[in-house]
CSV table of C-alpha atoms in Angstrom, one decimal:
chain,number,residue,atom,x,y,z
A,1305,LYS,CA,-59.2,71.9,37.0
A,1306,GLU,CA,-59.9,69.5,34.1
A,1307,VAL,CA,-58.1,69.8,30.8
A,1308,ASN,CA,-60.7,69.9,28.0
A,1309,THR,CA,-58.8,70.7,24.9
A,1310,MET,CA,-55.8,69.3,23.0
A,1311,LYS,CA,-54.1,72.6,23.3
A,1312,GLU,CA,-54.3,72.6,27.0
A,1313,ILE,CA,-53.0,69.0,27.0
A,1314,SER,CA,-50.1,70.1,24.9
A,1315,HIS,CA,-49.2,72.9,27.4
A,1316,LEU,CA,-49.6,70.4,30.2
A,1317,LEU,CA,-47.2,68.0,28.6
A,1318,ALA,CA,-44.7,70.8,28.1
A,1319,ASP,CA,-45.1,72.1,31.7
A,1320,GLN,CA,-44.7,68.6,33.2
A,1321,ALA,CA,-41.9,67.4,30.8
A,1322,ASP,CA,-39.7,66.4,33.7
A,1323,SER,CA,-42.4,64.2,35.3
A,1324,PHE,CA,-43.3,62.5,32.1
A,1325,SER,CA,-39.6,61.9,31.2
A,1326,VAL,CA,-39.5,59.7,34.4
A,1327,LEU,CA,-43.0,58.2,34.1
A,1328,ILE,CA,-43.4,57.3,30.4
A,1329,PRO,CA,-40.3,55.0,30.0
A,1330,VAL,CA,-41.3,53.1,33.2
A,1331,LEU,CA,-44.9,52.7,32.0
A,1332,THR,CA,-43.7,51.6,28.5
A,1333,ARG,CA,-41.4,48.9,30.0
A,1334,ALA,CA,-44.1,47.7,32.4
A,1335,VAL,CA,-46.7,47.3,29.6
A,1336,ASP,CA,-44.3,45.8,27.0
A,1337,GLU,CA,-42.8,43.2,29.4
A,1338,ASN,CA,-46.0,42.6,31.4
A,1339,MET,CA,-44.5,43.7,34.7
A,1340,ASP,CA,-45.6,45.4,37.9
A,1341,TYR,CA,-44.9,49.2,37.7
A,1342,GLN,CA,-42.7,49.1,40.8
A,1343,ASP,CA,-40.7,46.2,39.5
A,1344,ALA,CA,-40.2,48.0,36.2
A,1345,LYS,CA,-39.2,51.2,37.9
A,1346,SER,CA,-36.7,49.5,40.2
A,1347,GLY,CA,-35.0,47.8,37.2
A,1348,LYS,CA,-35.9,44.2,38.0
A,1349,SER,CA,-35.6,41.6,35.2
A,1350,ALA,CA,-38.8,40.7,33.4
A,1351,SER,CA,-38.2,37.0,34.3
A,1352,VAL,CA,-38.4,37.8,38.0
A,1353,ARG,CA,-42.0,38.4,38.9
A,1354,SER,CA,-43.2,39.7,42.2
A,1355,ARG,CA,-44.9,37.2,44.5
A,1356,ARG,CA,-47.1,39.9,46.1
A,1357,ALA,CA,-50.8,39.5,46.0
A,1358,LYS,CA,-52.7,42.0,43.8
A,1359,THR,CA,-51.4,45.4,44.8
A,1360,THR,CA,-53.3,48.6,45.1
A,1361,TYR,CA,-50.2,50.6,44.4
A,1362,GLN,CA,-50.2,52.6,41.2
A,1363,PRO,CA,-47.7,55.0,39.7
A,1364,GLY,CA,-48.1,58.4,41.2
A,1365,GLN,CA,-49.0,57.3,44.8
A,1366,ASP,CA,-46.7,58.3,47.5
A,1367,LYS,CA,-46.0,54.9,48.9
A,1368,SER,CA,-46.3,51.3,47.9
A,1369,PRO,CA,-48.2,49.1,50.5
A,1370,LYS,CA,-45.0,47.4,51.8
A,1371,SER,CA,-42.5,50.2,51.7
A,1372,ALA,CA,-43.3,52.1,54.9
A,1373,SER,CA,-39.9,52.0,56.5
A,1374,LYS,CA,-38.9,55.0,58.5
A,1375,GLY,CA,-35.3,55.2,57.7
A,1376,LYS,CA,-34.7,55.9,54.0
A,1377,ALA,CA,-31.5,55.9,52.1
A,1378,PRO,CA,-30.7,59.1,50.0
A,1379,LYS,CA,-31.5,57.1,46.8
A,1380,GLN,CA,-34.9,56.1,48.3
A,1381,LYS,CA,-35.6,59.7,49.3
A,1382,GLU,CA,-34.9,60.8,45.7
A,1383,GLN,CA,-37.2,58.1,44.3
A,1384,GLN,CA,-39.9,59.3,46.8
A,1385,SER,CA,-39.5,62.8,45.6
A,1386,LEU,CA,-39.9,61.7,42.0
A,1387,LYS,CA,-43.1,59.9,43.0
A,1388,LYS,CA,-44.6,63.0,44.5
A,1389,ARG,CA,-43.8,65.0,41.4
A,1390,ALA,CA,-45.2,62.3,39.1
A,1391,SER,CA,-48.4,62.1,41.3
A,1392,LYS,CA,-49.6,65.3,39.8
A,1393,ILE,CA,-50.0,63.6,36.4
A,1394,THR,CA,-50.9,59.9,36.5
A,1395,PRO,CA,-53.2,57.5,34.7
A,1396,GLU,CA,-55.6,57.9,37.7
A,1397,SER,CA,-55.5,61.8,37.6
A,1398,LYS,CA,-58.4,63.6,35.9
A,1399,VAL,CA,-56.3,64.9,33.0
A,1400,GLY,CA,-58.9,64.5,30.3
A,1401,SER,CA,-62.4,63.4,29.4
A,1402,SER,CA,-63.8,60.0,30.3
A,1403,SER,CA,-62.5,58.4,27.0
A,1404,THR,CA,-59.1,59.9,27.6
A,1405,LYS,CA,-59.1,58.4,31.1
A,1406,LYS,CA,-59.9,54.9,29.8
A,1407,GLN,CA,-57.1,55.2,27.2
A,1408,LYS,CA,-54.6,56.1,29.8
A,1409,THR,CA,-55.5,53.4,32.3
A,1410,ALA,CA,-55.3,50.8,29.6
A,1411,GLU,CA,-51.6,51.4,29.4
A,1412,GLN,CA,-50.9,50.0,32.8
A,1413,PRO,CA,-51.8,46.3,33.4
A,1414,GLU,CA,-52.1,45.2,37.0
A,1415,GLU,CA,-49.8,42.6,38.3
A,1416,HIS,CA,-51.0,38.9,37.7
A,1417,ILE,CA,-53.3,40.0,34.9
A,1418,SER,CA,-52.9,38.6,31.4
A,1419,PRO,CA,-51.6,41.3,29.0
A,1420,SER,CA,-54.9,41.0,27.0
A,1421,PHE,CA,-56.9,42.0,30.1
A,1422,HIS,CA,-56.1,45.4,31.5
A,1423,MET,CA,-57.3,47.2,34.6
A,1424,SER,CA,-60.1,49.1,32.9
A,1425,GLN,CA,-61.4,45.8,31.4
A,1426,THR,CA,-61.3,43.8,34.6
A,1427,GLN,CA,-62.7,46.1,37.3
A,1428,GLY,CA,-65.5,44.4,39.2
A,1429,VAL,CA,-64.8,40.9,37.7
A,1430,GLU,CA,-62.5,38.0,38.7
A,1431,VAL,CA,-59.0,38.6,37.5
A,1432,LEU,CA,-57.7,35.9,35.1
A,1433,GLN,CA,-54.2,34.5,35.8
A,1434,PRO,CA,-51.6,34.8,33.1
A,1435,ALA,CA,-50.9,31.9,30.8
A,1436,TYR,CA,-47.8,30.9,32.6
A,1437,ASN,CA,-49.7,30.4,35.8
A,1438,ARG,CA,-52.7,28.5,34.4
A,1439,ARG,CA,-52.5,24.7,34.1
A,1440,SER,CA,-52.7,23.3,30.6
A,1441,PRO,CA,-55.4,20.8,29.7
A,1442,ALA,CA,-52.7,18.0,29.5
A,1443,GLN,CA,-52.3,18.4,33.2
A,1444,ASN,CA,-56.0,18.2,34.0
A,1445,ASN,CA,-58.1,15.9,31.9
A,1446,ALA,CA,-55.7,14.6,29.2
A,1447,PRO,CA,-56.5,11.0,28.2
A,1448,LEU,CA,-53.0,9.6,28.7
A,1449,SER,CA,-52.5,11.3,32.1
A,1450,GLY,CA,-51.0,8.7,34.6
A,1451,TYR,CA,-49.9,6.2,31.9
A,1452,SER,CA,-46.4,5.3,30.7
A,1453,PHE,CA,-45.4,4.3,27.1
A,1454,PHE,CA,-42.6,2.5,25.3
A,1455,PHE,CA,-42.5,1.9,21.6
A,1456,SER,CA,-40.6,0.2,18.7
A,1457,GLY,CA,-40.2,0.6,15.0
A,1458,ILE,CA,-41.7,4.0,14.5
A,1459,ASP,CA,-40.5,6.7,12.0
A,1460,PRO,CA,-38.8,9.5,13.9
A,1461,ASN,CA,-40.7,12.0,11.7
A,1462,PHE,CA,-43.9,10.9,13.5
A,1463,LEU,CA,-42.6,12.7,16.7
A,1464,ILE,CA,-44.2,10.1,18.9
A,1465,GLU,CA,-42.7,11.4,22.2
A,1466,GLU,CA,-44.1,14.8,21.6
A,1467,LYS,CA,-47.6,13.4,20.9
A,1468,ILE,CA,-47.5,11.2,24.0
A,1469,LYS,CA,-46.5,14.1,26.2
A,1470,ARG,CA,-49.0,16.5,24.7
A,1471,LEU,CA,-51.8,14.1,25.7
A,1472,GLY,CA,-50.5,13.8,29.2
A,1473,GLY,CA,-48.5,10.6,29.0
A,1474,LYS,CA,-44.8,10.0,29.6
A,1475,VAL,CA,-42.2,7.9,27.8
A,1476,VAL,CA,-40.1,5.5,29.8
A,1477,PRO,CA,-37.4,2.9,28.9
A,1478,HIS,CA,-38.8,-0.6,28.3
A,1479,ASN,CA,-36.4,-2.2,30.8
A,1480,SER,CA,-37.8,-0.1,33.6
A,1481,PHE,CA,-40.9,-2.2,33.6
A,1482,THR,CA,-41.7,-5.4,35.4
A,1483,VAL,CA,-45.1,-7.2,35.3
A,1484,GLN,CA,-46.0,-5.4,38.6
A,1485,LYS,CA,-44.8,-2.0,37.5
A,1486,ALA,CA,-46.5,-2.3,34.1
A,1487,HIS,CA,-49.9,-3.4,35.5
A,1488,LYS,CA,-52.6,-0.8,34.8
A,1489,LYS,CA,-49.9,1.7,33.7
A,1490,ALA,CA,-47.8,0.6,30.7
A,1491,PHE,CA,-48.9,0.9,27.0
A,1492,PHE,CA,-46.9,-0.2,24.0
A,1493,LEU,CA,-47.0,1.5,20.6
A,1494,ALA,CA,-45.4,0.1,17.4
A,1495,ASP,CA,-45.8,-0.8,13.7
A,1496,TYR,CA,-47.0,-4.3,13.1
A,1497,THR,CA,-43.8,-5.2,11.1
A,1498,SER,CA,-41.8,-5.0,14.4
A,1499,TRP,CA,-43.2,-8.2,15.8
A,1500,ARG,CA,-39.9,-10.0,16.1
A,1501,LYS,CA,-38.1,-7.1,17.8
A,1502,MET,CA,-37.2,-7.4,21.5
A,1503,LYS,CA,-39.5,-4.6,22.7
A,1504,TYR,CA,-42.4,-6.0,20.8
A,1505,ILE,CA,-41.9,-9.5,22.3
A,1506,TYR,CA,-41.5,-7.9,25.8
A,1507,ALA,CA,-44.8,-6.1,25.4
A,1508,VAL,CA,-46.5,-9.4,24.7
A,1509,ALA,CA,-44.8,-10.9,27.7
A,1510,LEU,CA,-45.9,-8.1,30.0
A,1511,GLY,CA,-49.5,-8.3,28.8
A,1512,ALA,CA,-49.5,-4.5,28.2
A,1513,PRO,CA,-52.1,-3.0,25.8
A,1514,MET,CA,-50.5,-3.0,22.3
A,1515,LEU,CA,-51.6,-0.5,19.8
A,1516,HIS,CA,-50.6,0.8,16.4
A,1517,TYR,CA,-48.9,4.2,16.8
A,1518,GLU,CA,-51.5,5.9,14.6
A,1519,TRP,CA,-53.9,5.4,17.5
A,1520,LEU,CA,-52.4,8.5,19.0
A,1521,VAL,CA,-53.5,10.7,16.0
A,1522,GLU,CA,-57.2,9.7,16.3
A,1523,LEU,CA,-57.2,9.9,20.1
A,1524,GLU,CA,-55.9,13.4,20.0
A,1525,GLN,CA,-58.4,14.4,17.3
A,1526,LYS,CA,-61.2,13.1,19.6
A,1527,PHE,CA,-59.8,15.0,22.5
A,1528,GLN,CA,-59.6,18.3,20.6
A,1529,GLU,CA,-63.1,18.0,19.2
A,1530,ARG,CA,-64.9,16.8,22.3
A,1531,GLY,CA,-62.7,18.1,25.1
A,1532,THR,CA,-62.5,14.6,26.5
A,1533,ALA,CA,-61.3,11.1,25.5
A,1534,LYS,CA,-60.7,7.8,27.1
A,1535,VAL,CA,-57.5,5.8,26.9
A,1536,PHE,CA,-59.7,2.6,26.7
A,1537,ASP,CA,-62.0,3.7,23.9
A,1538,SER,CA,-63.5,0.4,22.7
A,1539,GLU,CA,-63.9,1.7,19.1
A,1540,LEU,CA,-60.3,2.9,18.9
A,1541,TYR,CA,-58.9,-0.3,20.5
A,1542,VAL,CA,-60.6,-2.6,18.0
A,1543,LYS,CA,-59.4,-0.3,15.2
A,1544,TYR,CA,-55.7,-0.1,16.3
A,1545,ARG,CA,-54.9,-3.2,18.4
A,1546,LEU,CA,-51.8,-5.1,17.2
A,1547,PRO,CA,-51.2,-8.7,16.5
A,1548,MET,CA,-49.1,-10.6,19.1
A,1549,GLY,CA,-47.0,-12.4,16.4
A,1550,LEU,CA,-47.2,-15.4,14.0
A,1551,ASP,CA,-49.0,-18.3,15.7
A,1552,LEU,CA,-47.5,-21.3,13.9
A,1553,SER,CA,-50.3,-23.5,15.1
A,1554,LYS,CA,-52.8,-21.4,13.2
A,1555,GLY,CA,-50.6,-20.1,10.4
A,1556,SER,CA,-51.8,-16.5,11.0
A,1557,PHE,CA,-51.3,-13.6,13.4
A,1558,PRO,CA,-53.8,-13.4,16.3
A,1559,LEU,CA,-54.7,-9.9,17.5
A,1560,GLN,CA,-54.4,-9.1,21.2
A,1561,ARG,CA,-57.7,-9.7,23.0
A,1562,ALA,CA,-59.4,-6.8,24.7
A,1563,SER,CA,-60.0,-8.8,27.9
A,1564,ASN,CA,-56.3,-9.5,28.2
A,1565,ALA,CA,-55.4,-5.9,27.5
A,1566,ARG,CA,-57.8,-4.5,30.1
A,1567,SER,CA,-56.4,-6.8,32.7
A,1568,TRP,CA,-52.7,-6.4,31.6
A,1569,ASP,CA,-52.6,-10.3,31.6
A,1570,PRO,CA,-49.2,-11.8,30.8
A,1571,PRO,CA,-49.3,-15.1,28.9
A,1572,GLY,CA,-50.9,-17.8,31.0
A,1573,ARG,CA,-53.1,-15.4,33.0
A,1574,THR,CA,-56.7,-14.5,32.3
A,1575,LYS,CA,-58.5,-11.6,33.9
A,1576,GLY,CA,-55.8,-11.5,36.6
A,1577,GLU,CA,-56.1,-15.2,37.4
A,1578,GLY,CA,-53.7,-18.1,36.9
A,1579,ASP,CA,-49.9,-18.4,36.6
A,1580,ALA,CA,-47.6,-17.1,34.0
A,1581,ILE,CA,-46.5,-19.7,31.3
A,1582,PHE,CA,-43.0,-20.3,32.7
A,1583,HIS,CA,-44.0,-20.1,36.4
A,1584,GLY,CA,-41.7,-22.2,38.6
A,1585,MET,CA,-39.2,-22.9,35.8
A,1586,THR,CA,-35.5,-22.3,35.8
A,1587,ILE,CA,-34.2,-21.6,32.3
A,1588,ALA,CA,-30.6,-21.3,31.3
A,1589,LEU,CA,-29.8,-18.7,28.6
A,1590,ALA,CA,-26.8,-19.5,26.3
A,1591,ILE,CA,-27.0,-16.7,23.7
A,1592,ASP,CA,-24.9,-13.7,22.6
A,1593,PRO,CA,-24.3,-11.6,25.7
A,1594,THR,CA,-25.4,-8.5,23.9
A,1595,HIS,CA,-28.9,-9.9,23.7
A,1596,ASP,CA,-29.2,-11.8,26.9
A,1597,ILE,CA,-30.4,-8.8,28.9
A,1598,ASP,CA,-33.6,-8.4,26.8
A,1599,TRP,CA,-34.4,-12.1,26.8
A,1600,LYS,CA,-33.8,-12.3,30.5
A,1601,LEU,CA,-36.5,-9.5,30.9
A,1602,ILE,CA,-38.9,-11.4,28.6
A,1603,LEU,CA,-38.5,-14.8,30.4
A,1604,LYS,CA,-38.8,-13.2,33.8
A,1605,ALA,CA,-42.0,-11.5,32.8
A,1606,CYS,CA,-43.4,-14.9,32.0
A,1607,GLY,CA,-42.6,-16.3,35.4
A,1608,ALA,CA,-39.2,-18.0,34.9
A,1609,THR,CA,-36.0,-17.8,36.9
A,1610,VAL,CA,-33.3,-17.1,34.4
A,1611,LYS,CA,-29.6,-18.0,34.6
A,1612,THR,CA,-27.0,-16.7,32.2
A,1613,LEU,CA,-23.4,-17.9,32.0
A,1614,SER,CA,-22.3,-15.2,34.4
A,1615,ASP,CA,-25.1,-16.1,36.9
A,1616,ILE,CA,-24.1,-19.8,36.8
A,1617,GLN,CA,-20.4,-19.1,37.2
A,1618,LYS,CA,-21.2,-17.0,40.4
A,1619,GLY,CA,-23.1,-19.9,41.9
A,1620,LYS,CA,-21.8,-22.9,43.8
A,1621,GLY,CA,-22.4,-26.6,43.2
A,1622,ASN,CA,-24.5,-28.1,40.5
A,1623,LEU,CA,-27.3,-26.1,39.0
A,1624,THR,CA,-30.6,-27.7,38.1
A,1625,VAL,CA,-32.4,-26.1,35.1
A,1626,ASP,CA,-35.5,-27.2,33.2
A,1627,CYS,CA,-34.1,-26.3,29.8
A,1628,CYS,CA,-31.4,-24.2,28.1
A,1629,LEU,CA,-32.3,-21.7,25.3
A,1630,VAL,CA,-29.9,-21.0,22.4
A,1631,ALA,CA,-30.1,-19.1,19.1
A,1632,SER,CA,-29.9,-21.9,16.5
A,1633,THR,CA,-28.6,-19.5,13.9
A,1634,SER,CA,-25.5,-18.9,16.0
A,1635,LEU,CA,-24.6,-22.7,15.9
A,1636,PRO,CA,-23.3,-25.0,13.2
A,1637,PRO,CA,-24.2,-25.5,10.3
A,1638,HIS,CA,-25.0,-21.7,10.2
A,1639,VAL,CA,-21.5,-20.9,11.5
A,1640,ILE,CA,-18.2,-22.8,11.4
A,1641,SER,CA,-17.8,-23.4,15.1
A,1642,ARG,CA,-19.8,-23.4,18.3
A,1643,PRO,CA,-19.6,-20.1,20.3
A,1644,PRO,CA,-17.5,-20.4,23.5
A,1645,TYR,CA,-20.4,-19.2,25.7
A,1646,VAL,CA,-22.5,-22.2,24.6
A,1647,SER,CA,-19.8,-24.7,25.3
A,1648,LYS,CA,-19.1,-23.3,28.7
A,1649,ILE,CA,-22.7,-23.2,29.9
A,1650,MET,CA,-23.3,-26.8,28.7
A,1651,GLN,CA,-20.3,-28.0,30.8
A,1652,LEU,CA,-22.0,-26.4,33.8
A,1653,ILE,CA,-25.5,-27.7,33.3
A,1654,GLY,CA,-24.8,-31.1,31.8
A,1655,ASP,CA,-25.8,-32.8,28.5
A,1656,ASN,CA,-29.2,-34.1,29.7
A,1657,VAL,CA,-30.9,-30.7,29.8
A,1658,PRO,CA,-33.2,-30.0,26.8
A,1659,LEU,CA,-31.5,-27.6,24.4
A,1660,LEU,CA,-34.2,-25.5,22.7
A,1661,ASP,CA,-34.2,-22.7,20.1
A,1662,LEU,CA,-35.4,-19.3,21.2
A,1663,ALA,CA,-38.3,-19.8,18.8
A,1664,TRP,CA,-39.8,-22.2,21.5
A,1665,ALA,CA,-40.0,-19.4,24.0
A,1666,HIS,CA,-41.3,-16.9,21.4
A,1667,GLN,CA,-44.1,-19.3,20.2
A,1668,SER,CA,-45.0,-20.1,23.8
A,1669,ILE,CA,-45.5,-16.4,24.5
A,1670,ILE,CA,-47.6,-15.9,21.3
A,1671,GLN,CA,-49.8,-18.9,21.9
A,1672,ARG,CA,-50.0,-18.0,25.6
A,1673,LYS,CA,-49.1,-21.5,26.9
A,1674,CYS,CA,-45.9,-23.4,27.6
A,1675,LEU,CA,-45.1,-25.6,24.7
A,1676,PRO,CA,-43.7,-29.1,25.2
A,1677,MET,CA,-39.9,-29.1,25.7
A,1678,VAL,CA,-39.3,-32.5,24.0
A,1679,GLY,CA,-40.7,-34.2,21.0
A,1680,ASP,CA,-40.7,-31.4,18.4
A,1681,ASP,CA,-37.7,-31.3,16.1
A,1682,ARG,CA,-38.6,-27.7,15.1
A,1683,TYR,CA,-37.4,-26.4,18.5
A,1684,SER,CA,-34.9,-29.1,19.7
A,1685,VAL,CA,-31.3,-28.2,19.0
A,1686,SER,CA,-28.5,-30.8,18.5
A,1687,LEU,CA,-24.9,-30.0,19.0
A,1688,ARG,CA,-23.7,-33.0,17.0
A,1689,PRO,CA,-21.8,-31.9,13.9
A,1690,LYS,CA,-23.4,-32.5,10.5
A,1691,GLN,CA,-21.2,-33.9,7.9
A,1692,SER,CA,-23.3,-33.3,4.7
A,1693,ASN,CA,-22.8,-30.2,2.6
A,1694,ASN,CA,-26.6,-29.6,2.5
A,1695,CYS,CA,-29.0,-29.9,5.4
A,1696,ASP,CA,-32.5,-28.9,6.3
A,1697,VAL,CA,-32.9,-26.2,8.9
A,1698,PHE,CA,-35.9,-24.4,10.5
A,1699,SER,CA,-34.5,-20.9,10.5
A,1700,ILE,CA,-31.9,-18.7,8.8
A,1701,LYS,CA,-30.6,-15.2,9.3
A,1702,ASN,CA,-29.6,-13.2,6.2
A,1703,LYS,CA,-26.7,-10.7,5.9
A,1704,SER,CA,-29.0,-7.9,7.0
A,1705,GLY,CA,-29.8,-9.7,10.2
A,1706,ILE,CA,-33.4,-10.5,9.2
A,1707,ARG,CA,-34.6,-13.9,10.5
A,1708,TYR,CA,-36.7,-16.2,8.5
A,1709,GLU,CA,-38.3,-19.4,9.8
A,1710,VAL,CA,-40.3,-22.3,8.4
A,1711,GLY,CA,-43.9,-21.2,8.7
A,1712,ASP,CA,-43.1,-17.5,8.0
A,1713,LEU,CA,-45.3,-15.7,5.5
A,1714,VAL,CA,-43.2,-13.8,3.0
A,1715,GLN,CA,-43.3,-11.9,-0.3
A,1716,PHE,CA,-40.7,-12.7,-3.0
A,1717,SER,CA,-39.9,-12.6,-6.6
A,1718,ARG,CA,-39.7,-15.8,-8.7
A,1719,GLY,CA,-36.5,-14.9,-10.4
A,1720,PRO,CA,-33.9,-12.1,-10.9
A,1721,LYS,CA,-35.7,-10.8,-14.0
A,1722,THR,CA,-39.2,-11.0,-12.6
A,1723,LYS,CA,-40.6,-7.8,-11.1
A,1724,ALA,CA,-43.9,-9.2,-10.1
A,1725,VAL,CA,-44.3,-9.9,-6.4
A,1726,SER,CA,-45.6,-13.3,-5.1
A,1727,ARG,CA,-46.7,-14.2,-1.6
A,1728,GLY,CA,-46.5,-17.5,0.2
A,1729,ARG,CA,-45.6,-19.5,3.3
A,1730,ILE,CA,-42.1,-21.0,3.8
A,1731,VAL,CA,-42.5,-24.8,4.2
A,1732,GLY,CA,-38.8,-25.8,4.0
A,1733,ILE,CA,-35.3,-24.3,4.1
A,1734,ASN,CA,-32.2,-26.1,2.7
A,1735,LEU,CA,-28.9,-24.7,3.8
A,1736,GLY,CA,-25.9,-25.2,1.5
A,1737,ARG,CA,-22.7,-24.6,3.4
A,1738,GLN,CA,-20.3,-24.7,0.4
A,1739,SER,CA,-22.3,-22.4,-1.7
A,1740,LYS,CA,-22.9,-20.1,1.3
A,1741,GLY,CA,-26.6,-19.8,0.4
A,1742,CYS,CA,-29.8,-21.6,0.8
A,1743,LYS,CA,-33.0,-22.6,-1.1
A,1744,LEU,CA,-36.5,-22.0,0.3
A,1745,GLU,CA,-39.5,-24.0,-0.6
A,1746,ILE,CA,-42.6,-21.8,-0.5
A,1747,GLN,CA,-46.3,-22.6,-0.8
A,1748,LEU,CA,-48.1,-20.0,-2.7
A,1749,LEU,CA,-50.9,-17.8,-1.3
A,1750,ASP,CA,-53.3,-16.5,-3.9
A,1751,SER,CA,-55.0,-13.2,-3.7
A,1752,ASN,CA,-58.8,-12.9,-4.1
A,1753,GLY,CA,-58.5,-9.4,-5.6
A,1754,GLY,CA,-58.6,-7.5,-2.3
A,1755,TYR,CA,-56.8,-7.5,1.0
A,1756,ASN,CA,-57.4,-11.2,1.5
A,1757,LEU,CA,-55.1,-14.2,0.8
A,1758,VAL,CA,-56.5,-17.6,0.1
A,1759,ASP,CA,-54.8,-20.1,2.4
A,1760,CYS,CA,-55.1,-23.5,0.7
A,1761,PRO,CA,-53.1,-26.5,1.8
A,1762,SER,CA,-53.1,-27.9,-1.8
A,1763,SER,CA,-51.7,-24.8,-3.4
A,1764,PRO,CA,-48.6,-25.3,-5.6
A,1765,LYS,CA,-45.1,-24.9,-4.2
A,1766,ILE,CA,-42.1,-23.1,-5.6
A,1767,VAL,CA,-38.3,-23.1,-4.8
A,1768,VAL,CA,-36.5,-19.8,-4.7
A,1769,ASP,CA,-33.1,-18.5,-3.6
A,1770,GLU,CA,-32.7,-16.6,-0.4
A,1771,SER,CA,-31.8,-13.5,-2.4
A,1772,ASN,CA,-35.4,-13.5,-3.9
A,1773,LEU,CA,-37.0,-12.9,-0.5
A,1774,GLN,CA,-38.5,-9.4,-0.1
A,1775,GLY,CA,-39.5,-9.5,3.6
A,1776,ASN,CA,-42.2,-10.8,5.9
A,1777,ILE,CA,-45.9,-10.2,5.5
A,1778,LEU,CA,-48.7,-10.6,8.0
A,1779,MET,CA,-51.9,-12.5,7.5
A,1780,LEU,CA,-54.6,-12.1,10.2
A,1781,GLY,CA,-57.3,-14.7,10.8
A,1782,THR,CA,-59.9,-12.4,12.2
A,1783,LYS,CA,-63.3,-11.1,11.3
A,1784,ASP,CA,-62.2,-7.7,12.5
A,1785,PHE,CA,-59.5,-7.4,9.8
A,1786,HIS,CA,-61.3,-4.9,7.7
A,1787,LYS,CA,-62.1,-2.7,10.8
A,1788,LEU,CA,-58.3,-2.1,11.3
A,1789,GLY,CA,-57.4,1.5,11.0
A,1790,TYR,CA,-53.8,1.0,9.9
A,1791,LEU,CA,-54.2,-0.9,6.6
A,1792,PRO,CA,-52.1,0.6,3.8
A,1793,LYS,CA,-54.2,2.7,1.5
A,1794,ASN,CA,-52.4,1.4,-1.6
A,1795,LEU,CA,-53.3,-2.3,-1.9
A,1796,SER,CA,-50.4,-3.0,-4.3
A,1797,GLN,CA,-48.0,-1.9,-1.5
A,1798,SER,CA,-49.7,-3.8,1.4
A,1799,ASN,CA,-47.8,-6.2,3.5
A,1800,ILE,CA,-50.8,-7.1,5.7
A,1801,PHE,CA,-53.7,-9.3,4.6
A,1802,GLY,CA,-56.7,-11.2,5.9
A,1803,GLN,CA,-56.7,-15.0,5.9
A,1804,VAL,CA,-59.5,-16.8,4.1
A,1805,PHE,CA,-59.9,-20.5,3.2
A,1806,PRO,CA,-61.3,-22.0,0.1
A,1807,PRO,CA,-64.9,-23.4,0.3
A,1808,GLY,CA,-64.9,-26.6,2.4
A,1809,ASP,CA,-61.7,-25.8,4.4
A,1810,SER,CA,-61.5,-24.2,7.8
């Protein structure tokens, strides 16, 4: 007999108080914690979900589909008795009008149904899986899926790892890559000011696509708006590709070529053809042991066999090497005495081996060709002591560890009381050992009122103290300069510029 009035429902609730006292708490827990009714009744944890397929069992039925065992413990018999009593009043029973029935059935979501889709809403349609079972877009069609990333010089507040993973990529240590492992998989993200850092140089050596980290922001925006995005979006690549470093032969910073990035070409290779720049060479490395691991990775990526002091000491007999690389700023006149690791390695390889500054290797990588090992005083290093108190050098390292070289583009003040910032190219460095300082001769670069600097060989020169230097700047000799998406919005604070020549020069 159907119950048609609220008064009759009230009497029914009173008459069946015992049944409802058992049923209601279980139903409430099942709905609140998105659980199967039987799991909620048996006291299972909400984190432990049943693996059964969609069950037809509902509260009030005598048996669940898989509980038909003949021998029942006393506790199971008691639970079976409660089920029989509760079966008189259940969400499936006709205890009210059609609207009342819908309201009751909505209180019990079926197993494997999202909480927002209850039984009464899903009858006759395909049941949606809950969110914890559905795969996220990042696992399906995310643009960075299948690619690995390493990075350098990025503000921690940018949360770059989170952004990479959200778009389907993964972050891996830079030293886990070789040229083979990086091919078609590795990407490098950085700020352009990091071009002298080890990871940046290693990215150039690997031939990995190099992009400004803000590329991630626009890539994610495209993905959200369109539902799809490509890791090699030509428009975004042109906008966010990074320079490889300062090319001293051009006096500017060349951007990575798209053709090299698409083929993951290390220096020396083009579209997968050719040999790396140091292919077949054996290079000895006589530098601070704390840095030799990174430089060993870099040189190997360029095709060289690399021997450090420990490698040479483990070998037997004489070792033949093509050259030995040192950091000139770790030798006199920059320091008082020669480091022991340099003296030891020179004893093992002999005095006839070309001794070159690390800048030789770095410039070879940037210019994508092996530079001559003899005939250029800029890279040749002499271990003969210099007697004069002042001498000309090609590089210095200040107290903060920042390296400056002849040819570097810098910004500086012209005096201690001058706030105005000037820009120019270092054309000479004079190191004074007694005064523990140095003077730099700088050729001025004039601004044309925008982001361009005029590179004129006849521009005036000025001598400043090392303390007046305010850091490196970049000057790009490319027609795509104004297409770059990472130019500072405030021109007065910009440290990156376009290279232009006066009329008649090129």
